[in-house]
Amino acid sequence: MKKYTVKVAVVLIAAGMMCSSCIGSFGLFNKYEKWQCSMTGNKYVNGIVGLILQPIVAPICALVDVVVLNTIEFWTGKSPVTAQTIQQIKGQDGRLYAVKTTKKGYEIKSPTGEVTLLIFNEQEQSWTMSQNGQTREIFRVNPDGTIRATLQDGRQINVTADQAGLDQVRQAVDDRCFALR
């Protein structure tokens, strides 16, 4: 009877730890799942190969996520798997842009090959944009929680960090564009 009690207690403690609120993003498992769904152009082939790989690969990915990667993400606040991911994003012009996640921000590559860097400065709580050898601050989070936005003409405005603040920045940009017409 004692053997079963100890085993049940260990299983319940382990389950409690795994189901606590400090779980991570399961980046490795999600990458595997995304790859499995898109490994070929045929969903039936993906399903058949998935049935073969799922019992072997999925538990390994989930275990590595739970034990190692989610623990690192919990203590550092950053997922070691999601850094350096590249996504294709469709721009307002209808063209695809390659957006690469880096440790400090994002690298955006246009279809023409032009590279734009968006860099977060943690000390200053600011985002800067670097393009064609020129770097300028886009916005900064002020100590009181408001945002100091830097417009393209160099003017800076302080706005609240909500929809009203976003509307103020939009209005300031639209006014400037309207004046240029």
N, CA, C and O of each residue as an XYZ file, in Angstrom:
724
protein
N       0.815     -1.192      0.000
C       0.000      0.000      0.000
C       0.858      1.255      0.000
O       0.532      2.226     -0.683
N       1.980      1.250      0.775
C       2.839      2.425      0.839
C       3.474      2.722     -0.514
O       3.629      3.888     -0.878
N       3.845      1.685     -1.267
C       4.462      1.891     -2.573
C       3.522      2.650     -3.501
O       3.959      3.555     -4.213
N       2.257      2.302     -3.505
C       1.292      2.969     -4.359
C       1.066      4.406     -3.908
O       0.908      5.288     -4.752
N       1.047      4.661     -2.632
C       0.839      6.010     -2.112
C       1.974      6.933     -2.537
O       1.733      8.068     -2.948
N       3.194      6.458     -2.442
C       4.350      7.263     -2.838
C       4.315      7.520     -4.348
O       4.561      8.642     -4.789
N       4.015      6.503     -5.129
C       3.953      6.657     -6.578
C       2.851      7.635     -6.979
O       3.053      8.483     -7.849
N       1.705      7.516     -6.353
C       0.596      8.425     -6.663
C       0.968      9.854     -6.278
O       0.668     10.790     -7.018
N       1.612     10.029     -5.138
C       2.027     11.368     -4.704
C       3.039     11.970     -5.677
O       2.948     13.153     -6.005
N       3.997     11.178     -6.140
C       5.000     11.656     -7.098
C       4.333     12.055     -8.404
O       4.651     13.102     -8.968
N       3.414     11.236     -8.890
C       2.712     11.541    -10.138
C       1.881     12.815     -9.987
O       1.873     13.652    -10.890
N       1.184     12.974     -8.863
C       0.374     14.172     -8.652
C       1.233     15.425     -8.537
O       0.855     16.471     -9.065
N       2.360     15.351     -7.874
C       3.267     16.501     -7.756
C       3.829     16.859     -9.128
O       3.875     18.032     -9.499
N       4.252     15.850     -9.878
C       4.791     16.096    -11.225
C       3.724     16.708    -12.132
O       4.003     17.643    -12.882
N       2.514     16.183    -12.061
C       1.424     16.722    -12.880
C       1.098     18.155    -12.468
O       0.830     19.010    -13.313
N       1.125     18.404    -11.169
C       0.873     19.768    -10.684
C       1.914     20.750    -11.169
O       1.586     21.883    -11.521
N       3.172     20.328    -11.191
C       4.239     21.206    -11.670
C       4.110     21.456    -13.174
O       4.351     22.566    -13.647
N       3.734     20.427    -13.911
C       3.617     20.574    -15.361
C       2.386     21.381    -15.744
O       2.372     21.994    -16.812
N       1.372     21.400    -14.925
C       0.133     22.109    -15.249
C       0.022     23.438    -14.514
O      -1.066     24.008    -14.431
N       1.119     23.933    -13.988
C       1.066     25.203    -13.272
C       1.015     26.348    -14.270
O       1.122     26.135    -15.477
N       0.853     27.558    -13.764
C       0.701     28.719    -14.632
C       2.023     29.208    -15.195
O       2.022     30.168    -15.966
N       3.133     28.611    -14.858
C       4.426     29.092    -15.348
C       4.923     28.262    -16.521
O       6.121     28.015    -16.658
N       3.993     27.833    -17.364
C       4.418     27.097    -18.546
C       4.833     28.088    -19.620
O       4.415     29.246    -19.607
N       5.646     27.632    -20.534
C       6.145     28.511    -21.587
C       5.319     28.410    -22.849
O       4.163     27.987    -22.825
N       5.924     28.802    -23.939
C       5.207     28.870    -25.205
C       5.263     27.572    -26.005
O       4.630     27.482    -27.057
N       6.002     26.562    -25.539
C       6.159     25.295    -26.249
C       6.609     25.538    -27.692
O       6.039     24.991    -28.636
N       7.645     26.372    -27.840
C       8.148     26.774    -29.150
C       8.620     25.617    -30.004
O       8.322     25.583    -31.198
N       9.349     24.662    -29.433
C       9.865     23.531    -30.196
C       8.720     22.650    -30.697
O       8.684     22.275    -31.869
N       7.791     22.326    -29.806
C       6.660     21.477    -30.196
C       5.815     22.161    -31.266
O       5.378     21.515    -32.218
N       5.583     23.471    -31.114
C       4.787     24.203    -32.100
C       5.493     24.270    -33.454
O       4.842     24.192    -34.496
N       6.833     24.416    -33.445
C       7.578     24.408    -34.712
C       7.475     23.039    -35.384
O       7.304     22.949    -36.599
N       7.580     21.983    -34.593
C       7.449     20.632    -35.147
C       6.050     20.442    -35.739
O       5.905     19.903    -36.836
N       5.036     20.881    -35.017
C       3.653     20.727    -35.484
C       3.430     21.504    -36.778
O       2.776     21.006    -37.695
N       3.969     22.724    -36.859
C       3.822     23.537    -38.071
C       4.546     22.872    -39.248
O       4.028     22.838    -40.364
N       5.739     22.348    -38.989
C       6.494     21.664    -40.034
C       5.739     20.425    -40.509
O       5.649     20.168    -41.709
N       5.199     19.662    -39.562
C       4.495     18.429    -39.913
C       3.289     18.725    -40.801
O       2.995     17.954    -41.715
N       2.599     19.809    -40.552
C       1.411     20.143    -41.343
C       1.751     20.679    -42.731
O       0.900     20.681    -43.620
N       2.984     21.132    -42.919
C       3.335     21.737    -44.207
C       4.567     21.110    -44.856
O       5.195     21.740    -45.707
N       4.923     19.891    -44.476
C       6.151     19.294    -45.013
C       6.033     18.973    -46.501
O       7.040     19.001    -47.209
N       4.844     18.671    -46.988
C       4.624     18.466    -48.420
C       3.403     19.285    -48.813
O       2.733     19.857    -47.953
N       3.120     19.341    -50.072
C       1.950     20.079    -50.534
C       0.659     19.280    -50.427
O      -0.418     19.804    -50.712
N       0.754     18.025    -50.024
C      -0.399     17.139    -49.977
C      -0.764     16.846    -48.522
O       0.036     16.285    -47.773
N      -1.971     17.229    -48.132
C      -2.365     17.038    -46.733
C      -2.486     15.560    -46.356
O      -2.311     15.211    -45.188
N      -2.779     14.700    -47.306
C      -2.900     13.273    -47.008
C      -1.527     12.658    -46.738
O      -1.372     11.849    -45.823
N      -0.543     13.044    -47.535
C       0.825     12.563    -47.300
C       1.313     13.078    -45.950
O       1.936     12.339    -45.187
N       1.024     14.366    -45.651
C       1.395     14.926    -44.347
C       0.764     14.119    -43.211
O       1.407     13.860    -42.194
N      -0.495     13.727    -43.392
C      -1.184     12.943    -42.362
C      -0.574     11.573    -42.165
O      -0.416     11.116    -41.033
N      -0.227     10.907    -43.269
C       0.364      9.565    -43.176
C       1.737      9.631    -42.510
O       2.032      8.861    -41.595
N       2.579     10.564    -42.983
C       3.909     10.713    -42.382
C       3.769     11.140    -40.915
O       4.542     10.711    -40.058
N       2.782     11.984    -40.642
C       2.541     12.413    -39.260
C       2.195     11.261    -38.350
O       2.644     11.222    -37.204
N       1.393     10.305    -38.844
C       1.045      9.131    -38.046
C       2.275      8.301    -37.718
O       2.345      7.683    -36.656
N       3.244      8.286    -38.624
C       4.467      7.524    -38.385
C       5.386      8.268    -37.414
O       5.942      7.661    -36.498
N       5.548      9.587    -37.610
C       6.480     10.367    -36.790
C       5.915     10.786    -35.431
O       6.657     10.899    -34.455
N       4.619     11.013    -35.371
C       4.000     11.573    -34.164
C       4.334     10.812    -32.880
O       4.700     11.448    -31.891
N       4.224      9.483    -32.848
C       4.504      8.777    -31.588
C       5.967      8.872    -31.146
O       6.268      8.686    -29.967
N       6.870      9.156    -32.073
C       8.293      9.208    -31.732
C       8.743     10.636    -31.443
O       9.328     10.904    -30.394
N       8.471     11.549    -32.370
C       9.019     12.897    -32.304
C       8.245     13.801    -31.340
O       8.857     14.554    -30.583
N       6.924     13.737    -31.356
C       6.120     14.635    -30.527
C       6.431     14.516    -29.033
O       6.596     15.545    -28.378
N       6.519     13.304    -28.464
C       6.845     13.227    -27.032
C       8.239     13.771    -26.707
O       8.447     14.356    -25.644
N       9.191     13.576    -27.622
C      10.538     14.104    -27.386
C      10.508     15.631    -27.387
O      11.084     16.268    -26.506
N       9.834     16.216    -28.382
C       9.720     17.683    -28.447
C       9.007     18.229    -27.210
O       9.440     19.226    -26.632
N       7.927     17.584    -26.810
C       7.174     18.045    -25.644
C       8.018     17.938    -24.370
O       7.990     18.843    -23.536
N       8.763     16.848    -24.213
C       9.597     16.669    -23.028
C      10.707     17.725    -22.977
O      10.949     18.324    -21.930
N      11.380     17.950    -24.114
C      12.439     18.972    -24.153
C      11.848     20.341    -23.849
O      12.461     21.133    -23.133
N      10.659     20.632    -24.386
C       9.995     21.908    -24.093
C       9.694     22.053    -22.607
O      10.034     23.070    -22.002
N       9.067     21.053    -22.021
C       8.657     21.133    -20.616
C       9.858     21.229    -19.678
O       9.883     22.068    -18.778
N      10.850     20.369    -19.891
C      11.950     20.275    -18.946
C      12.998     21.360    -19.156
O      13.496     21.919    -18.179
N      13.346     21.673    -20.402
C      14.475     22.570    -20.647
C      14.029     23.939    -21.160
O      14.244     24.952    -20.494
N      13.411     23.972    -22.335
C      13.160     25.245    -23.023
C      12.166     26.146    -22.293
O      12.391     27.352    -22.192
N      11.076     25.583    -21.785
C      10.111     26.402    -21.054
C      10.688     26.903    -19.729
O      10.326     27.983    -19.262
N      11.579     26.126    -19.129
C      12.241     26.574    -17.902
C      13.141     27.767    -18.204
O      13.145     28.751    -17.465
N      13.905     27.675    -19.297
C      14.756     28.806    -19.701
C      13.892     30.022    -19.996
O      14.221     31.135    -19.585
N      12.783     29.812    -20.709
C      11.886     30.925    -21.041
C      11.276     31.539    -19.784
O      11.122     32.757    -19.701
N      10.929     30.707    -18.812
C      10.343     31.223    -17.574
C      11.327     32.112    -16.825
O      10.955     33.190    -16.362
N      12.572     31.679    -16.702
C      13.544     32.425    -15.903
C      14.159     33.606    -16.643
O      14.520     34.600    -16.012
N      14.289     33.525    -17.967
C      14.894     34.634    -18.709
C      13.858     35.544    -19.350
O      14.159     36.693    -19.672
N      12.646     35.045    -19.537
C      11.614     35.837    -20.195
C      11.678     35.761    -21.716
O      10.872     36.389    -22.402
N      12.633     34.997    -22.248
C      12.798     34.888    -23.699
C      12.886     33.423    -24.093
O      13.541     32.619    -23.429
N      12.214     33.097    -25.185
C      12.234     31.724    -25.665
C      13.469     31.490    -26.521
O      13.691     32.231    -27.479
N      14.281     30.483    -26.208
C      15.462     30.213    -27.028
C      15.111     29.665    -28.409
O      15.958     29.674    -29.303
N      13.889     29.192    -28.601
C      13.497     28.620    -29.883
C      12.962     29.688    -30.828
O      13.207     29.614    -32.032
N      12.240     30.676    -30.316
C      11.602     31.650    -31.197
C      12.572     32.707    -31.709
O      12.250     33.394    -32.679
N      13.745     32.866    -31.100
C      14.720     33.816    -31.632
C      15.191     33.319    -32.989
O      15.317     32.113    -33.199
N      15.446     34.217    -33.890
C      15.933     33.927    -35.237
C      14.898     33.218    -36.107
O      15.280     32.467    -37.005
N      13.603     33.428    -35.874
C      12.601     32.871    -36.771
C      12.348     33.857    -37.904
O      12.459     35.069    -37.716
N      12.011     33.340    -39.074
C      11.736     34.182    -40.236
C      10.316     33.905    -40.705
O       9.923     32.754    -40.892
N       9.548     34.983    -40.892
C       8.185     34.860    -41.387
C       8.038     35.717    -42.634
O       8.680     36.759    -42.762
N       7.196     35.274    -43.541
C       6.865     36.064    -44.718
C       5.592     36.838    -44.416
O       4.542     36.245    -44.168
N       5.685     38.158    -44.435
C       4.551     39.027    -44.116
C       4.163     39.807    -45.364
O       5.021     40.376    -46.039
N       2.870     39.832    -45.670
C       2.389     40.586    -46.819
C       2.212     42.041    -46.417
O       1.483     42.347    -45.473
N       2.882     42.937    -47.135
C       2.809     44.365    -46.839
C       1.568     45.007    -47.431
O       0.805     44.361    -48.149
N       1.370     46.296    -47.122
C       0.221     47.020    -47.653
C       0.291     47.133    -49.172
O      -0.730     47.306    -49.837
N       1.508     47.033    -49.717
C       1.680     47.107    -51.169
C       1.444     45.763    -51.856
O       1.574     45.670    -53.077
N       1.099     44.719    -51.094
C       0.809     43.411    -51.658
C       2.026     42.518    -51.839
O       1.880     41.358    -52.224
N       3.228     43.033    -51.569
C       4.451     42.247    -51.720
C       4.804     41.570    -50.400
O       4.378     42.002    -49.329
N       5.598     40.489    -50.500
C       6.001     39.739    -49.313
C       7.327     40.263    -48.771
O       8.275     40.482    -49.525
N       7.384     40.460    -47.458
C       8.581     40.909    -46.762
C       9.024     39.803    -45.814
O       8.191     39.168    -45.167
N      10.338     39.568    -45.729
C      10.881     38.575    -44.813
C      11.181     39.272    -43.489
O      12.015     40.175    -43.431
N      10.505     38.853    -42.438
C      10.694     39.445    -41.114
C      11.384     38.410    -40.234
O      10.823     37.357    -39.930
N      12.608     38.729    -39.833
C      13.404     37.820    -39.002
C      13.434     38.358    -37.573
O      13.772     39.520    -37.349
N      13.082     37.516    -36.617
C      13.136     37.877    -35.214
C      14.568     37.694    -34.730
O      15.148     36.618    -34.885
N      15.139     38.744    -34.145
C      16.483     38.669    -33.606
C      16.413     38.862    -32.096
O      15.336     39.101    -31.550
N      17.554     38.760    -31.421
C      17.567     38.931    -29.966
C      17.224     40.358    -29.561
O      16.667     40.573    -28.484
N      17.549     41.342    -30.408
C      17.323     42.737    -30.058
C      16.112     43.351    -30.738
O      15.765     44.495    -30.445
N      15.461     42.629    -31.634
C      14.313     43.202    -32.336
C      13.969     42.432    -33.588
O      13.766     41.218    -33.548
N      13.902     43.155    -34.723
C      13.485     42.553    -35.978
C      14.351     43.048    -37.128
O      14.824     44.185    -37.126
N      14.549     42.178    -38.106
C      15.218     42.536    -39.359
C      14.204     42.298    -40.469
O      13.716     41.183    -40.649
N      13.891     43.362    -41.214
C      12.883     43.276    -42.262
C      13.577     43.437    -43.613
O      14.263     44.429    -43.858
N      13.390     42.449    -44.479
C      14.009     42.497    -45.807
C      12.906     42.630    -46.847
O      12.004     41.797    -46.934
N      13.002     43.702    -47.635
C      11.986     43.955    -48.659
C      12.238     43.056    -49.870
O      13.315     42.473    -49.989
N      11.261     42.937    -50.769
C      11.458     42.133    -51.974
C      12.610     42.646    -52.853
O      13.167     41.888    -53.647
N      12.962     43.921    -52.713
C      14.070     44.486    -53.489
C      15.411     44.240    -52.826
O      16.451     44.560    -53.402
N      15.408     43.670    -51.611
C      16.648     43.372    -50.905
C      17.042     44.406    -49.871
O      18.032     44.217    -49.164
N      16.292     45.498    -49.763
C      16.588     46.540    -48.775
C      16.284     46.011    -47.371
O      15.230     45.422    -47.132
N      17.227     46.232    -46.446
C      17.093     45.716    -45.083
C      16.821     46.868    -44.122
O      17.510     47.887    -44.151
N      15.816     46.698    -43.276
C      15.478     47.651    -42.228
C      15.553     46.927    -40.895
O      15.005     45.835    -40.745
N      16.231     47.533    -39.927
C      16.338     46.943    -38.596
C      15.463     47.720    -37.620
O      15.502     48.950    -37.598
N      14.684     47.022    -36.823
C      13.939     47.608    -35.710
C      14.584     47.054    -34.449
O      14.551     45.849    -34.199
N      15.175     47.953    -33.651
C      15.982     47.525    -32.504
C      15.386     48.079    -31.217
O      15.071     49.266    -31.123
N      15.236     47.196    -30.221
C      14.724     47.601    -28.906
C      15.887     47.814    -27.952
O      16.733     46.936    -27.784
N      15.926     48.989    -27.326
C      16.925     49.303    -26.312
C      16.246     49.157    -24.952
O      15.420     49.986    -24.569
N      16.598     48.103    -24.233
C      15.920     47.796    -22.975
C      16.187     48.852    -21.900
O      15.300     49.171    -21.109
N      17.408     49.392    -21.872
C      17.739     50.406    -20.871
C      16.912     51.671    -21.043
O      16.390     52.219    -20.072
N      16.797     52.126    -22.275
C      16.073     53.372    -22.550
C      14.595     53.152    -22.839
O      13.836     54.113    -22.970
N      14.180     51.877    -22.939
C      12.803     51.532    -23.276
C      12.368     52.223    -24.572
O      11.316     52.859    -24.639
N      13.223     52.073    -25.609
C      12.941     52.741    -26.875
C      13.152     51.790    -28.048
O      13.905     50.820    -27.960
N      12.468     52.095    -29.142
C      12.630     51.372    -30.402
C      13.243     52.323    -31.415
O      12.791     53.459    -31.564
N      14.274     51.857    -32.110
C      14.904     52.644    -33.156
C      14.800     51.896    -34.476
O      14.654     50.674    -34.512
N      14.879     52.664    -35.559
C      14.845     52.088    -36.890
C      16.146     52.441    -37.588
O      16.559     53.601    -37.592
N      16.789     51.450    -38.176
C      18.027     51.655    -38.898
C      17.809     51.222    -40.344
O      17.465     50.074    -40.626
N      18.022     52.185    -41.260
C      17.774     51.912    -42.668
C      18.727     52.756    -43.516
O      18.856     53.958    -43.286
N      19.384     52.148    -44.476
C      20.325     52.833    -45.369
C      21.401     53.594    -44.604
O      21.778     54.698    -44.996
N      21.889     53.019    -43.530
C      22.955     53.646    -42.756
C      22.493     54.747    -41.817
O      23.318     55.326    -41.109
N      21.217     55.052    -41.789
C      20.678     56.074    -40.895
C      19.857     55.410    -39.798
O      19.064     54.502    -40.052
N      20.067     55.887    -38.564
C      19.340     55.344    -37.421
C      18.576     56.476    -36.743
O      19.120     57.554    -36.505
N      17.308     56.214    -36.437
C      16.514     57.212    -35.721
C      15.539     56.518    -34.780
O      15.068     55.411    -35.040
N      15.258     57.196    -33.693
C      14.322     56.655    -32.713
C      12.908     56.786    -33.255
O      12.529     57.819    -33.808
N      12.129     55.711    -33.085
C      10.728     55.728    -33.515
C       9.836     56.146    -32.347
O       9.024     57.064    -32.468
N      10.001     55.457    -31.214
C       9.260     55.851    -30.018
C       9.969     55.356    -28.775
O      10.853     54.503    -28.836
N       9.559     55.913    -27.648
C      10.144     55.595    -26.353
C       9.011     55.562    -25.319
O       8.068     56.349    -25.392
N       9.118     54.651    -24.370
C       8.159     54.582    -23.272
C       8.690     55.471    -22.146
O       9.771     55.231    -21.608
N       7.919     56.489    -21.802
C       8.313     57.413    -20.734
C       8.116     56.766    -19.367
O       7.343     55.816    -19.243
N       8.805     57.265    -18.338
C       8.655     56.683    -16.991
C       7.211     56.703    -16.468
O       6.833     55.852    -15.663
N       6.403     57.675    -16.925
C       5.015     57.742    -16.450
C       4.064     56.844    -17.248
O       2.856     56.857    -17.009
N       4.608     56.054    -18.208
C       3.789     55.119    -18.972
C       3.274     55.677    -20.291
O       2.676     54.940    -21.075
N       3.492     56.961    -20.552
C       3.101     57.520    -21.835
C       4.164     57.188    -22.883
O       5.242     56.690    -22.558
N       3.845     57.468    -24.119
C       4.744     57.175    -25.238
C       5.197     58.482    -25.877
O       4.384     59.368    -26.140
N       6.504     58.596    -26.127
C       7.028     59.738    -26.883
C       7.307     59.233    -28.293
O       8.274     58.505    -28.521
N       6.459     59.621    -29.231
C       6.597     59.190    -30.620
C       7.376     60.236    -31.399
O       7.151     61.435    -31.239
N       8.295     59.776    -32.247
C       9.070     60.665    -33.110
C       8.521     60.530    -34.519
O       8.569     59.453    -35.112
N       7.997     61.636    -35.057
C       7.421     61.627    -36.394
C       8.523     61.720    -37.443
O       9.672     62.014    -37.111
N       8.184     61.473    -38.703
C       9.175     61.466    -39.776
C       9.849     62.814    -39.964
O      10.999     62.873    -40.401
N       9.153     63.901    -39.643
C       9.754     65.225    -39.809
C      10.597     65.637    -38.601
O      11.105     66.757    -38.555
N      10.749     64.736    -37.618
C      11.587     65.008    -36.454
C      10.824     65.510    -35.240
O      11.370     65.527    -34.137
N       9.566     65.922    -35.419
C       8.773     66.374    -34.270
C       8.511     65.202    -33.338
O       8.412     64.054    -33.771
N       8.400     65.511    -32.051
C       8.088     64.484    -31.056
C       6.804     64.871    -30.347
O       6.597     66.031    -29.992
N       5.943     63.878    -30.148
C       4.711     64.116    -29.411
C       4.570     63.053    -28.338
O       4.939     61.895    -28.537
N       4.029     63.462    -27.193
C       3.750     62.525    -26.100
C       2.279     62.156    -26.159
O       1.407     63.022    -26.232
N       2.018     60.850    -26.127
C       0.647     60.357    -26.194
C       0.462     59.264    -25.148
O       1.427     58.704    -24.627
N      -0.792     58.978    -24.860
C      -1.094     57.889    -23.931
C      -0.937     56.559    -24.660
O      -1.048     56.502    -25.885
N      -0.682     55.506    -23.917
C      -0.469     54.171    -24.497
C      -1.800     53.441    -24.640
O      -2.017     52.397    -24.026
N      -2.682     54.000    -25.455
C      -3.983     53.392    -25.697
C      -4.464     53.794    -27.087
O      -3.702     54.370    -27.863
N      -5.702     53.500    -27.403
C      -6.254     53.801    -28.723
C      -6.268     55.300    -28.996
O      -6.026     55.723    -30.126
N      -6.549     56.110    -27.975
C      -6.565     57.565    -28.163
C      -5.179     58.078    -28.553
O      -5.061     58.963    -29.401
N      -4.134     57.526    -27.938
C      -2.773     57.923    -28.288
C      -2.427     57.519    -29.709
O      -1.791     58.283    -30.436
N      -2.842     56.318    -30.112
C      -2.614     55.868    -31.481
C      -3.333     56.778    -32.472
O      -2.790     57.113    -33.525
N      -4.546     57.172    -32.132
C      -5.294     58.087    -32.996
C      -4.589     59.437    -33.107
O      -4.576     60.039    -34.180
N      -3.996     59.923    -31.997
C      -3.265     61.194    -32.027
C      -2.069     61.115    -32.976
O      -1.824     62.037    -33.755
N      -1.333     60.017    -32.906
C      -0.168     59.857    -33.789
C      -0.631     59.767    -35.237
O      -0.037     60.392    -36.116
N      -1.682     58.999    -35.493
C      -2.223     58.898    -36.856
C      -2.621     60.268    -37.390
O      -2.329     60.609    -38.536
N      -3.289     61.048    -36.548
C      -3.731     62.389    -36.948
C      -2.527     63.268    -37.264
O      -2.543     64.003    -38.251
N      -1.482     63.202    -36.438
C      -0.285     64.008    -36.676
C       0.395     63.608    -37.980
O       0.873     64.468    -38.719
N       0.442     62.311    -38.268
C       1.048     61.846    -39.526
C       0.186     62.256    -40.711
O       0.713     62.726    -41.719
N      -1.150     62.085    -40.607
C      -2.060     62.466    -41.693
C      -2.004     63.962    -41.963
O      -2.027     64.378    -43.121
N      -1.931     64.785    -40.904
C      -1.835     66.239    -41.079
C      -0.591     66.596    -41.862
O      -0.635     67.437    -42.760
N       0.528     65.955    -41.521
C       1.802     66.232    -42.189
C       1.722     65.813    -43.659
O       2.158     66.553    -44.540
N       1.167     64.631    -43.922
C       1.038     64.163    -45.305
C       0.108     65.051    -46.102
O       0.368     65.325    -47.273
N      -0.990     65.514    -45.479
C      -1.934     66.383    -46.141
C      -1.277     67.718    -46.491
O      -1.527     68.273    -47.561
N      -0.435     68.235    -45.587
C       0.246     69.511    -45.826
C       1.245     69.380    -46.976
O       1.496     70.355    -47.684
N       1.814     68.201    -47.172
C       2.783     67.999    -48.252
C       2.113     67.924    -49.610
O       2.762     68.191    -50.621
N       0.850     67.574    -49.669
C       0.138     67.448    -50.951
C      -0.107     68.802    -51.469
O      -0.694     68.956    -52.540
